[in-house]
CSV table of C-alpha atoms in Angstrom, one decimal:
chain,number,residue,atom,x,y,z
N,1,UNK,CA,32.7,-82.2,-38.8
N,2,UNK,CA,36.2,-80.8,-39.1
N,3,UNK,CA,34.8,-77.6,-40.7
N,4,UNK,CA,32.4,-77.1,-37.8
N,5,UNK,CA,35.2,-77.4,-35.3
N,6,UNK,CA,37.3,-74.9,-37.3
N,7,UNK,CA,34.3,-72.5,-37.4
N,8,UNK,CA,33.7,-72.9,-33.7
N,9,UNK,CA,37.4,-72.1,-32.9
N,10,UNK,CA,37.3,-69.2,-35.2
N,11,UNK,CA,34.1,-67.8,-33.5
N,12,UNK,CA,35.7,-68.3,-30.1
N,13,UNK,CA,38.7,-66.3,-31.2
N,14,UNK,CA,36.4,-63.5,-32.3
N,15,UNK,CA,34.6,-63.5,-29.0
N,16,UNK,CA,37.9,-63.5,-27.1
N,17,UNK,CA,39.0,-60.5,-29.2
N,18,UNK,CA,35.9,-58.6,-28.4
N,19,UNK,CA,36.2,-59.4,-24.7
N,20,UNK,CA,39.8,-57.9,-24.8
N,21,UNK,CA,38.6,-54.8,-26.6
N,22,UNK,CA,35.8,-54.4,-24.0
N,23,UNK,CA,38.2,-54.7,-21.1
N,24,UNK,CA,40.6,-52.1,-22.7
N,25,UNK,CA,37.7,-49.8,-23.3
N,26,UNK,CA,36.4,-50.1,-19.7
N,27,UNK,CA,39.9,-49.5,-18.3
N,28,UNK,CA,40.3,-46.3,-20.4
N,29,UNK,CA,36.9,-45.0,-19.4
N,30,UNK,CA,37.5,-45.6,-15.7
N,31,UNK,CA,40.9,-43.8,-15.9
N,32,UNK,CA,39.2,-40.8,-17.7
N,33,UNK,CA,36.6,-40.7,-14.9
N,34,UNK,CA,39.3,-40.7,-12.2
N,35,UNK,CA,41.3,-38.0,-14.0
N,36,UNK,CA,38.2,-35.8,-14.4
N,37,UNK,CA,37.3,-36.1,-10.7
N,38,UNK,CA,40.9,-35.3,-9.7
N,39,UNK,CA,41.5,-32.4,-12.1
N,40,UNK,CA,38.5,-31.5,-14.4
N,41,UNK,CA,39.6,-31.0,-17.9
N,42,UNK,CA,37.9,-29.1,-20.8
N,43,UNK,CA,37.1,-31.5,-23.6
N,44,UNK,CA,37.4,-34.7,-21.7
N,45,UNK,CA,33.8,-35.4,-22.7
N,46,UNK,CA,34.9,-35.5,-26.3
N,47,UNK,CA,37.0,-38.6,-25.5
N,48,UNK,CA,34.5,-40.1,-23.1
N,49,UNK,CA,31.6,-40.0,-25.5
N,50,UNK,CA,33.1,-42.1,-28.3
N,51,UNK,CA,34.6,-44.5,-25.7
N,52,UNK,CA,31.1,-45.0,-24.1
N,53,UNK,CA,29.7,-45.7,-27.6
N,54,UNK,CA,32.4,-48.2,-28.2
N,55,UNK,CA,31.7,-49.9,-24.9
N,56,UNK,CA,28.0,-50.1,-25.6
N,57,UNK,CA,28.7,-51.6,-29.1
N,58,UNK,CA,31.1,-54.2,-27.7
N,59,UNK,CA,28.7,-55.1,-24.9
N,60,UNK,CA,25.9,-55.6,-27.3
N,61,UNK,CA,28.2,-58.0,-29.3
N,62,UNK,CA,29.1,-60.0,-26.2
N,63,UNK,CA,25.4,-60.5,-25.4
N,64,UNK,CA,25.0,-62.2,-28.8
N,65,UNK,CA,28.3,-63.9,-29.4
N,66,UNK,CA,27.1,-65.8,-32.5
N,67,UNK,CA,26.5,-62.5,-34.3
N,68,UNK,CA,30.1,-61.4,-34.0
N,69,UNK,CA,31.9,-61.0,-37.3
N,70,UNK,CA,35.5,-60.0,-38.0
N,71,UNK,CA,34.4,-56.8,-39.8
N,72,UNK,CA,32.8,-55.6,-36.5
N,73,UNK,CA,36.2,-55.9,-34.8
N,74,UNK,CA,37.9,-54.2,-37.7
N,75,UNK,CA,35.5,-51.2,-37.6
N,76,UNK,CA,36.2,-50.3,-34.0
N,77,UNK,CA,37.7,-46.9,-33.3
N,78,UNK,CA,39.3,-48.0,-30.0
N,79,UNK,CA,42.8,-48.0,-31.4
N,80,UNK,CA,42.7,-44.3,-32.0
N,81,UNK,CA,40.9,-43.5,-28.8
N,82,UNK,CA,43.4,-45.6,-26.8
N,83,UNK,CA,46.3,-43.7,-28.5
N,84,UNK,CA,44.8,-40.4,-27.5
N,85,UNK,CA,44.4,-41.6,-23.9
N,86,UNK,CA,48.0,-42.8,-23.9
N,87,UNK,CA,49.1,-39.4,-25.2
N,88,UNK,CA,47.2,-37.7,-22.3
N,89,UNK,CA,49.5,-39.4,-19.9
N,90,UNK,CA,52.6,-38.3,-21.7
N,91,UNK,CA,52.2,-34.6,-22.0
N,92,UNK,CA,52.3,-31.6,-19.6
N,93,UNK,CA,49.3,-29.5,-18.5
N,94,UNK,CA,46.5,-30.1,-20.9
N,95,UNK,CA,44.1,-27.3,-21.9
N,96,UNK,CA,41.7,-29.2,-24.2
N,97,UNK,CA,41.1,-32.5,-25.9
N,98,UNK,CA,39.9,-33.1,-29.5
N,99,UNK,CA,39.4,-29.4,-30.2
N,100,UNK,CA,38.2,-28.3,-33.6
N,101,UNK,CA,40.2,-25.2,-34.7
N,102,UNK,CA,39.1,-23.0,-37.5
N,103,UNK,CA,41.2,-22.6,-40.6
N,104,UNK,CA,41.0,-19.0,-41.9
N,105,UNK,CA,40.0,-18.4,-45.5
N,106,UNK,CA,43.1,-17.9,-47.7
N,107,UNK,CA,41.8,-14.7,-49.4
N,108,UNK,CA,41.5,-13.0,-46.0
N,109,UNK,CA,37.7,-12.8,-46.3
N,110,UNK,CA,36.1,-12.0,-43.0
N,111,UNK,CA,34.0,-14.9,-41.4
N,112,UNK,CA,32.5,-15.5,-38.0
N,113,UNK,CA,34.1,-18.3,-36.1
N,114,UNK,CA,31.0,-20.6,-36.6
N,115,UNK,CA,31.2,-20.1,-40.4
N,116,UNK,CA,34.9,-20.7,-40.4
N,117,UNK,CA,34.5,-23.9,-38.5
N,118,UNK,CA,31.8,-25.2,-40.8
N,119,UNK,CA,33.8,-24.4,-44.0
N,120,UNK,CA,37.2,-25.8,-42.9
N,121,UNK,CA,38.5,-27.0,-39.5
N,122,UNK,CA,41.2,-29.2,-38.1
N,123,UNK,CA,41.0,-31.4,-35.1
N,124,UNK,CA,43.8,-31.0,-32.6
N,125,UNK,CA,43.8,-34.0,-30.4
N,126,UNK,CA,45.5,-32.4,-27.4
N,127,UNK,CA,46.1,-28.7,-26.7
N,128,UNK,CA,48.7,-28.4,-23.9
N,129,UNK,CA,51.1,-26.0,-22.1
N,130,UNK,CA,48.8,-23.0,-21.9
N,131,UNK,CA,47.9,-23.3,-25.6
N,132,UNK,CA,51.5,-23.4,-26.7
N,133,UNK,CA,51.4,-27.0,-28.0
N,134,UNK,CA,49.1,-28.7,-30.5
N,135,UNK,CA,49.3,-32.4,-30.6
N,136,UNK,CA,48.0,-34.6,-33.5
N,137,UNK,CA,47.8,-38.3,-32.5
N,138,UNK,CA,48.4,-41.0,-35.1
N,139,UNK,CA,47.5,-44.5,-34.0
N,140,UNK,CA,48.9,-46.5,-37.0
N,141,UNK,CA,51.7,-48.9,-36.4
N,142,UNK,CA,54.7,-49.0,-38.8
N,143,UNK,CA,53.3,-51.6,-41.2
N,144,UNK,CA,49.9,-50.0,-41.4
N,145,UNK,CA,51.4,-46.6,-41.9
N,146,UNK,CA,53.7,-47.9,-44.7
N,147,UNK,CA,50.8,-49.6,-46.4
N,148,UNK,CA,48.8,-46.4,-46.2
N,149,UNK,CA,51.7,-44.5,-47.7
N,150,UNK,CA,51.6,-46.9,-50.6
N,151,UNK,CA,47.9,-46.5,-51.1
N,152,UNK,CA,47.2,-50.1,-50.1
N,153,UNK,CA,44.3,-51.4,-48.0
N,154,UNK,CA,45.0,-52.2,-44.4
N,155,UNK,CA,42.6,-54.1,-42.3
N,156,UNK,CA,44.1,-54.1,-38.8
N,157,UNK,CA,42.0,-51.4,-37.3
N,158,UNK,CA,42.2,-47.7,-37.9
N,159,UNK,CA,41.3,-44.4,-36.5
N,160,UNK,CA,38.9,-42.4,-38.6
N,161,UNK,CA,40.4,-39.1,-37.7
N,162,UNK,CA,43.8,-40.2,-39.0
N,163,UNK,CA,42.7,-40.5,-42.6
N,164,UNK,CA,45.1,-38.5,-44.7
N,165,UNK,CA,43.3,-39.3,-47.9
N,166,UNK,CA,46.2,-40.9,-49.6
N,167,UNK,CA,46.0,-41.5,-53.4
N,168,UNK,CA,46.3,-45.0,-54.8
N,169,UNK,CA,49.2,-44.2,-57.2
N,170,UNK,CA,52.0,-45.2,-54.8
N,171,UNK,CA,53.4,-48.8,-55.0
N,172,UNK,CA,54.8,-50.8,-52.1
N,173,UNK,CA,57.4,-53.3,-53.1
N,174,UNK,CA,58.2,-56.2,-50.7
N,175,UNK,CA,61.9,-55.9,-51.1
N,176,UNK,CA,64.3,-53.6,-49.3
N,177,UNK,CA,64.1,-50.8,-51.9
N,178,UNK,CA,62.5,-48.0,-49.9
N,179,UNK,CA,63.0,-45.3,-52.5
N,180,UNK,CA,60.1,-43.2,-53.8
N,181,UNK,CA,60.4,-41.1,-57.0
N,182,UNK,CA,61.7,-37.7,-56.0
N,183,UNK,CA,58.8,-36.0,-57.7
N,184,UNK,CA,56.2,-37.9,-55.6
N,185,UNK,CA,57.8,-38.1,-52.2
N,186,UNK,CA,57.2,-34.4,-51.4
N,187,UNK,CA,53.6,-34.8,-52.6
N,188,UNK,CA,52.7,-37.4,-50.0
N,189,UNK,CA,49.4,-36.2,-48.4
N,190,UNK,CA,50.9,-36.4,-44.9
N,191,UNK,CA,53.1,-33.5,-45.9
N,192,UNK,CA,50.1,-31.6,-47.1
N,193,UNK,CA,48.4,-32.3,-43.8
N,194,UNK,CA,51.5,-31.1,-41.9
N,195,UNK,CA,51.6,-27.8,-43.9
N,196,UNK,CA,47.9,-27.3,-43.2
N,197,UNK,CA,48.5,-27.6,-39.4
N,198,UNK,CA,51.5,-25.4,-39.5
N,199,UNK,CA,49.7,-22.7,-41.5
N,200,UNK,CA,46.7,-22.9,-39.2
N,201,UNK,CA,48.9,-22.5,-36.2
N,202,UNK,CA,50.3,-19.3,-37.6
N,203,UNK,CA,46.7,-17.8,-37.4
N,204,UNK,CA,46.2,-19.0,-33.8
N,205,UNK,CA,49.3,-17.4,-32.3
N,206,UNK,CA,49.7,-17.3,-28.5
N,207,UNK,CA,50.7,-13.7,-27.6
N,208,UNK,CA,52.2,-13.3,-31.0
N,209,UNK,CA,54.2,-16.6,-30.9
N,210,UNK,CA,53.2,-19.6,-33.0
N,211,UNK,CA,52.2,-22.8,-31.2
N,212,UNK,CA,54.4,-25.9,-31.5
N,213,UNK,CA,52.8,-28.6,-33.7
N,214,UNK,CA,53.5,-32.1,-32.6
N,215,UNK,CA,52.7,-35.3,-34.6
N,216,UNK,CA,52.7,-38.1,-32.1
N,217,UNK,CA,53.1,-41.5,-33.8
N,218,UNK,CA,52.1,-43.6,-30.8
N,219,UNK,CA,52.9,-47.0,-32.3
N,220,UNK,CA,55.8,-46.4,-34.6
N,221,UNK,CA,59.4,-46.9,-33.3
N,222,UNK,CA,62.4,-44.8,-34.1
N,223,UNK,CA,64.4,-46.1,-37.0
N,224,UNK,CA,62.2,-49.2,-37.4
N,225,UNK,CA,61.6,-48.7,-41.1
N,226,UNK,CA,64.0,-46.7,-43.4
N,227,UNK,CA,61.2,-45.3,-45.6
N,228,UNK,CA,59.0,-44.3,-42.7
N,229,UNK,CA,61.9,-42.8,-40.9
N,230,UNK,CA,62.6,-40.7,-44.0
N,231,UNK,CA,59.1,-39.4,-43.8
N,232,UNK,CA,59.6,-38.5,-40.1
N,233,UNK,CA,62.8,-36.7,-40.9
N,234,UNK,CA,61.1,-34.6,-43.6
N,235,UNK,CA,58.3,-33.7,-41.2
N,236,UNK,CA,60.9,-32.4,-38.7
N,237,UNK,CA,62.5,-30.4,-41.5
N,238,UNK,CA,59.1,-28.8,-42.2
N,239,UNK,CA,58.8,-27.7,-38.6
N,240,UNK,CA,56.8,-30.5,-37.1
N,241,UNK,CA,57.9,-31.9,-33.8
N,242,UNK,CA,57.8,-35.7,-34.2
N,243,UNK,CA,57.3,-38.1,-31.4
N,244,UNK,CA,58.2,-41.8,-32.0
N,245,UNK,CA,58.6,-44.6,-29.5
N,246,UNK,CA,62.2,-45.2,-28.6
N,247,UNK,CA,63.3,-48.5,-27.0
N,248,UNK,CA,66.8,-47.1,-26.3
N,249,UNK,CA,65.3,-44.3,-24.1
N,250,UNK,CA,62.5,-45.8,-22.0
N,251,UNK,CA,61.8,-42.5,-20.2
N,252,UNK,CA,61.1,-40.6,-23.4
N,253,UNK,CA,57.7,-39.0,-23.4
N,254,UNK,CA,55.8,-36.6,-25.8
N,255,UNK,CA,56.6,-33.8,-23.4
N,256,UNK,CA,60.4,-34.4,-23.4
N,257,UNK,CA,60.2,-34.2,-27.2
N,258,UNK,CA,58.4,-30.9,-27.5
N,259,UNK,CA,60.0,-29.0,-24.5
N,260,UNK,CA,63.0,-27.9,-26.5
N,261,UNK,CA,60.8,-26.6,-29.2
N,262,UNK,CA,58.7,-24.6,-26.7
N,263,UNK,CA,61.8,-23.1,-25.1
N,264,UNK,CA,63.0,-22.1,-28.6
N,265,UNK,CA,59.7,-20.5,-29.5
N,266,UNK,CA,58.5,-19.1,-26.2
N,267,UNK,CA,61.5,-19.0,-24.0
N,268,UNK,CA,61.0,-20.7,-20.6
N,269,UNK,CA,58.0,-22.9,-20.1
N,270,UNK,CA,57.7,-21.5,-16.5
N,271,UNK,CA,57.8,-17.9,-17.6
N,272,UNK,CA,55.0,-15.5,-18.4
N,273,UNK,CA,53.2,-16.0,-21.7
N,274,UNK,CA,52.7,-12.3,-22.2
N,275,UNK,CA,54.8,-10.0,-24.3
N,276,UNK,CA,57.6,-7.9,-22.7
N,277,UNK,CA,55.5,-4.8,-23.3
N,278,UNK,CA,52.0,-4.8,-21.8
N,279,UNK,CA,49.1,-2.6,-22.8
N,280,UNK,CA,46.9,-1.7,-19.8
N,281,UNK,CA,43.2,-1.1,-20.2
N,282,UNK,CA,41.3,1.4,-18.1
N,283,UNK,CA,39.9,-1.3,-15.9
N,284,UNK,CA,43.3,-2.7,-15.1
N,285,UNK,CA,44.7,0.7,-13.9
N,286,UNK,CA,41.5,1.2,-11.8
N,287,UNK,CA,42.2,-2.2,-10.2
N,288,UNK,CA,45.8,-1.2,-9.5
N,289,UNK,CA,44.9,2.0,-7.7
N,290,UNK,CA,41.6,1.0,-6.1
N,291,UNK,CA,41.7,1.2,-2.3
N,292,UNK,CA,39.5,-1.9,-2.2
N,293,UNK,CA,42.4,-3.9,-3.8
N,294,UNK,CA,44.9,-2.8,-1.1
N,295,UNK,CA,42.7,-2.6,2.0
N,296,UNK,CA,39.8,-5.0,1.7
N,297,UNK,CA,36.7,-4.5,3.8
N,298,UNK,CA,33.5,-6.3,4.7
N,299,UNK,CA,30.4,-6.0,2.7
N,300,UNK,CA,28.7,-3.7,5.4
N,301,UNK,CA,31.7,-1.3,5.3
N,302,UNK,CA,31.2,-0.2,1.7
N,303,UNK,CA,28.3,1.5,-0.2
N,304,UNK,CA,26.8,0.2,-3.4
N,305,UNK,CA,25.7,-3.2,-4.5
N,306,UNK,CA,28.5,-3.5,-7.2
N,307,UNK,CA,31.2,-2.5,-4.7
N,308,UNK,CA,29.8,-4.9,-2.1
N,309,UNK,CA,30.0,-7.7,-4.6
N,310,UNK,CA,33.6,-6.8,-5.3
N,311,UNK,CA,34.4,-6.6,-1.6
N,312,UNK,CA,33.1,-10.1,-1.2
N,313,UNK,CA,35.2,-11.3,-4.1
N,314,UNK,CA,38.2,-9.6,-2.7
N,315,UNK,CA,37.8,-11.4,0.6
N,316,UNK,CA,37.8,-14.8,-1.2
N,317,UNK,CA,40.3,-14.0,-3.9
N,318,UNK,CA,42.6,-11.0,-3.5
N,319,UNK,CA,43.4,-9.2,-6.7
N,320,UNK,CA,46.9,-8.0,-5.9
N,321,UNK,CA,48.7,-11.4,-6.2
N,322,UNK,CA,47.0,-11.8,-9.6
N,323,UNK,CA,48.2,-8.4,-10.8
N,324,UNK,CA,51.6,-8.9,-9.3
N,325,UNK,CA,52.0,-12.1,-11.3
N,326,UNK,CA,50.9,-10.5,-14.5
N,327,UNK,CA,53.0,-7.3,-14.2
N,328,UNK,CA,56.2,-8.8,-12.6
N,329,UNK,CA,59.3,-9.8,-14.4
N,330,UNK,CA,60.5,-6.5,-15.7
N,331,UNK,CA,57.5,-5.8,-17.9
N,332,UNK,CA,57.1,-2.4,-19.6
N,333,UNK,CA,53.7,-0.8,-19.1
N,334,UNK,CA,51.9,1.2,-21.7
N,335,UNK,CA,48.5,2.8,-22.1
N,336,UNK,CA,46.7,4.1,-25.2
N,337,UNK,CA,46.0,7.8,-25.3
N,338,UNK,CA,42.2,7.4,-25.5
N,339,UNK,CA,42.3,5.0,-22.6
N,340,UNK,CA,44.3,7.4,-20.5
N,341,UNK,CA,41.9,10.2,-21.3
N,342,UNK,CA,39.0,8.1,-20.1
N,343,UNK,CA,40.9,7.1,-17.0
N,344,UNK,CA,41.7,10.7,-16.1
N,345,UNK,CA,38.1,11.7,-16.4
N,346,UNK,CA,37.1,8.9,-14.0
N,347,UNK,CA,39.9,9.7,-11.5
N,348,UNK,CA,39.0,13.4,-11.5
N,349,UNK,CA,35.5,12.6,-10.3
N,350,UNK,CA,35.5,9.3,-8.4
N,351,UNK,CA,39.0,8.8,-6.9
N,352,UNK,CA,39.9,9.2,-3.2
N,353,UNK,CA,43.1,10.8,-1.9
N,354,UNK,CA,45.1,7.5,-1.6
N,355,UNK,CA,43.9,6.3,-5.0
N,356,UNK,CA,45.1,9.6,-6.5
N,357,UNK,CA,48.6,9.0,-4.9
N,358,UNK,CA,48.8,5.7,-6.7
N,359,UNK,CA,47.6,7.2,-9.9
N,360,UNK,CA,50.3,9.9,-9.7
N,361,UNK,CA,52.9,7.3,-9.1
N,362,UNK,CA,51.9,5.5,-12.3
N,363,UNK,CA,51.9,8.7,-14.3
N,364,UNK,CA,54.6,10.9,-12.8
N,365,UNK,CA,54.3,13.5,-15.6
N,366,UNK,CA,51.0,14.5,-14.0
N,367,UNK,CA,52.9,15.6,-10.8
N,368,UNK,CA,55.1,17.8,-12.9
N,369,UNK,CA,52.1,19.4,-14.5
N,370,UNK,CA,50.5,19.9,-11.2
N,371,UNK,CA,53.6,21.5,-9.7
N,372,UNK,CA,54.1,23.8,-12.7
N,373,UNK,CA,50.6,25.1,-12.6
N,374,UNK,CA,50.3,25.4,-8.8
N,375,UNK,CA,50.3,28.9,-7.3
N,376,UNK,CA,50.8,28.0,-3.7
N,377,UNK,CA,52.6,25.5,-1.4
N,378,UNK,CA,56.3,26.3,-2.0
N,379,UNK,CA,57.5,24.2,0.9
N,380,UNK,CA,60.3,21.7,0.0
N,381,UNK,CA,59.2,18.1,-0.7
N,382,UNK,CA,59.9,15.8,2.3
N,383,UNK,CA,62.4,12.9,1.8
N,384,UNK,CA,60.7,9.7,0.8
N,385,UNK,CA,60.3,7.1,3.5
N,386,UNK,CA,60.7,3.4,2.7
N,387,UNK,CA,57.4,2.7,4.4
N,388,UNK,CA,55.7,5.0,1.9
N,389,UNK,CA,55.6,2.2,-0.7
N,390,UNK,CA,54.3,-0.3,1.8
N,391,UNK,CA,51.5,2.1,2.9
N,392,UNK,CA,50.6,2.9,-0.6
N,393,UNK,CA,51.0,-0.4,-2.5
N,394,UNK,CA,50.7,-2.8,0.5
N,395,UNK,CA,51.6,-6.3,-0.8
N,396,UNK,CA,52.0,-5.3,-4.4
N,397,UNK,CA,55.4,-4.7,-5.8
N,398,UNK,CA,55.3,-1.0,-6.8
N,399,UNK,CA,54.6,-1.2,-10.5
N,400,UNK,CA,56.7,0.7,-13.1
N,401,UNK,CA,55.6,3.9,-14.6
N,402,UNK,CA,53.1,3.8,-17.5
N,403,UNK,CA,54.0,5.3,-20.8
N,404,UNK,CA,51.3,6.8,-23.0
N,405,UNK,CA,51.0,5.7,-26.7
N,406,UNK,CA,49.0,7.3,-29.5
N,407,UNK,CA,46.0,5.3,-30.8
N,408,UNK,CA,46.9,3.2,-33.8
N,409,UNK,CA,44.4,0.4,-34.1
N,410,UNK,CA,45.2,-2.4,-36.5
N,411,UNK,CA,43.1,-3.0,-39.7
N,412,UNK,CA,41.6,-6.2,-38.5
N,413,UNK,CA,40.2,-4.5,-35.3
N,414,UNK,CA,38.9,-1.6,-37.3
N,415,UNK,CA,37.1,-4.0,-39.7
N,416,UNK,CA,35.2,-5.5,-36.8
N,417,UNK,CA,33.1,-2.3,-36.6
N,418,UNK,CA,32.2,-2.5,-40.3
N,419,UNK,CA,29.0,-4.3,-41.4
N,420,UNK,CA,29.5,-7.8,-42.9
N,421,UNK,CA,29.0,-8.2,-46.6
N,422,UNK,CA,25.4,-9.2,-47.4
N,423,UNK,CA,24.9,-12.7,-48.8
N,424,UNK,CA,21.7,-14.3,-50.2
N,425,UNK,CA,21.2,-16.0,-46.8
N,426,UNK,CA,21.8,-12.9,-44.7
N,427,UNK,CA,20.4,-10.2,-47.0
N,428,UNK,CA,18.0,-8.0,-45.0
N,429,UNK,CA,19.2,-9.5,-41.7
N,430,UNK,CA,22.6,-7.9,-41.2
N,431,UNK,CA,21.2,-4.7,-39.8
N,432,UNK,CA,19.5,-6.6,-37.0
N,433,UNK,CA,22.6,-8.4,-35.9
N,434,UNK,CA,24.9,-6.6,-33.5
N,435,UNK,CA,23.6,-3.3,-35.0
N,436,UNK,CA,24.8,-4.4,-38.4
N,437,UNK,CA,28.4,-5.0,-37.2
N,438,UNK,CA,30.7,-8.1,-37.1
N,439,UNK,CA,31.0,-8.1,-33.3
N,440,UNK,CA,28.5,-7.7,-30.5
N,441,UNK,CA,27.2,-4.3,-29.8
N,442,UNK,CA,29.1,-3.7,-26.6
N,443,UNK,CA,32.4,-3.6,-28.6
N,444,UNK,CA,32.9,0.1,-29.6
N,445,UNK,CA,35.4,2.2,-31.4
N,446,UNK,CA,36.9,2.9,-28.0
N,447,UNK,CA,37.6,-0.8,-27.5
N,448,UNK,CA,39.0,-1.1,-31.0
N,449,UNK,CA,41.4,1.7,-30.3
N,450,UNK,CA,42.7,0.1,-27.1
N,451,UNK,CA,42.9,-3.5,-28.2
N,452,UNK,CA,43.7,-2.7,-31.8
N,453,UNK,CA,46.7,-0.5,-31.0
N,454,UNK,CA,48.1,-3.4,-28.9
N,455,UNK,CA,47.5,-5.6,-31.9
N,456,UNK,CA,49.4,-3.2,-34.2
N,457,UNK,CA,52.4,-3.2,-31.8
N,458,UNK,CA,52.2,-6.9,-30.9
N,459,UNK,CA,51.5,-6.3,-27.3
N,460,UNK,CA,49.5,-8.2,-24.7
N,461,UNK,CA,46.5,-6.3,-23.4
N,462,UNK,CA,45.6,-6.6,-19.7
N,463,UNK,CA,41.9,-6.0,-19.0
N,464,UNK,CA,39.1,-6.7,-16.6
N,465,UNK,CA,36.6,-6.9,-19.5
N,466,UNK,CA,36.1,-10.6,-19.2
N,467,UNK,CA,33.8,-11.0,-22.2
N,468,UNK,CA,36.3,-9.5,-24.6
N,469,UNK,CA,38.4,-12.6,-25.6
N,470,UNK,CA,35.2,-14.7,-26.3
N,471,UNK,CA,33.6,-11.9,-28.3
N,472,UNK,CA,36.7,-11.4,-30.5
N,473,UNK,CA,36.9,-15.1,-31.1
N,474,UNK,CA,33.3,-15.4,-32.0
N,475,UNK,CA,33.7,-12.6,-34.4
N,476,UNK,CA,36.4,-14.6,-36.2
N,477,UNK,CA,39.4,-12.7,-34.9
N,478,UNK,CA,41.9,-15.4,-34.2
N,479,UNK,CA,45.1,-15.2,-32.1
N,480,UNK,CA,44.3,-12.2,-30.0
N,481,UNK,CA,46.6,-11.6,-27.0
N,482,UNK,CA,44.5,-10.7,-24.0
N,483,UNK,CA,44.8,-11.5,-20.3
N,484,UNK,CA,41.8,-10.9,-18.1
N,485,UNK,CA,41.5,-10.5,-14.4
N,486,UNK,CA,38.6,-9.7,-11.9
N,487,UNK,CA,37.5,-6.1,-11.8
N,488,UNK,CA,38.0,-3.7,-8.9
N,489,UNK,CA,36.5,-0.3,-9.0
N,490,UNK,CA,37.5,2.9,-7.3
N,491,UNK,CA,36.1,2.6,-3.8
N,492,UNK,CA,37.9,4.9,-1.3
N,493,UNK,CA,35.1,7.4,-1.2
N,494,UNK,CA,32.5,4.7,-0.6
N,495,UNK,CA,34.5,2.8,2.1
N,496,UNK,CA,33.7,3.5,5.8
N,497,UNK,CA,36.2,1.6,7.9
N,498,UNK,CA,37.1,2.6,11.4
N,499,UNK,CA,40.8,3.5,11.8
N,500,UNK,CA,42.6,0.3,12.8
N,501,UNK,CA,46.2,1.0,12.0
N,502,UNK,CA,45.8,0.5,8.3
N,503,UNK,CA,45.6,4.2,7.5
N,504,UNK,CA,42.0,3.8,6.2
N,505,UNK,CA,39.3,5.9,7.9
């Protein structure tokens, strides 16, 4: 009789535990839904899907309380999912959740992104601050983490993504001796994991600067355990930014921990991500000088379907504020020789008179050439009026002059145009894929010259070719530095606006 009572109490405790887990799971799901409605976030579904599965599992258990066993509670992944959710509330602007990032092959062998991900990938729980921060969430508490370090079993719930694969040759004494043999401490698998993340981040640079890697120990307190703290100190020495709970500083968040590291690596968190020197694509200079960018018009005041589409886009989202934000802050502007040659050929045929004036402002050496070769018009140049810039550039801060650079594409961009090596699985197929190249057919040697030269010189490229970043990534080229914007074509000769004081006929 007494045993039956004990069993009943034990079962009631299990049911109560499942009910609490279910309530927690529902709360997190509801909060995720609210966040997604307020500010949609890429990758939120990767958190919501496993949470939904956990809820369904727990709900099924509650419908049949007699079937609940302790091992079912121990197998839940809610501890890790809750830790990721908690971390979401403690960081800055989030770009992605639970992203799989490709680890490049060590022998520099070319691989498409899909192949790279299949062979070796890491999961970054949170990507934040415009890709500048990678956050790995660890849900273990201090005792569980210490047991795992010692290679012992721990049955108080775990997150399956936080399995560092520890070997069982570490011992954990119950006394206060926290020492580990010097030859084995550096070999702890968590250090191997840290090195993997740091090395991978090097390949995924953000405008030629390496993302900050954060290990967020959501349930470990600062200085709670000397041995665990020693591990944390070593991780920081390796270059990992470590977040621990700190009772002495209640306001401490993950963001307050990594902000100094961001400022050291990238400068200001509010500043531009781009490099000080910018490489401009043909499409960007066309957008800069286009009359449509400076004097928008209605759809029925311009010829051509493509230009009419751009006129409609310009009315909804003007391009000049976007370009001003990209090019401001004392940036130095450059253009590759092959790109300039293509631009000049377009301007000579398509540009209107005001668009040519902007073009000559950006490339003043052309004015010198024109003046030298002219055989007429010897009248003195009139003094410049302050209103000239306003009429010419309207709301755009007059951009600095553009310097021409020789083409010098990097080896990795040149390799994109080569056919991939045939393998047993692809033999006979490579010629049919992207014309036998590693990247889609639209990518040409002209593109390789523009974007590859910027890669050689570690410069950000500004372009209106919006498919380019995805194409390079799919082709396995990691860490490219490209900023895209909407296109604006030369339009002055196709615009028919009645004179209204804007200077446009």
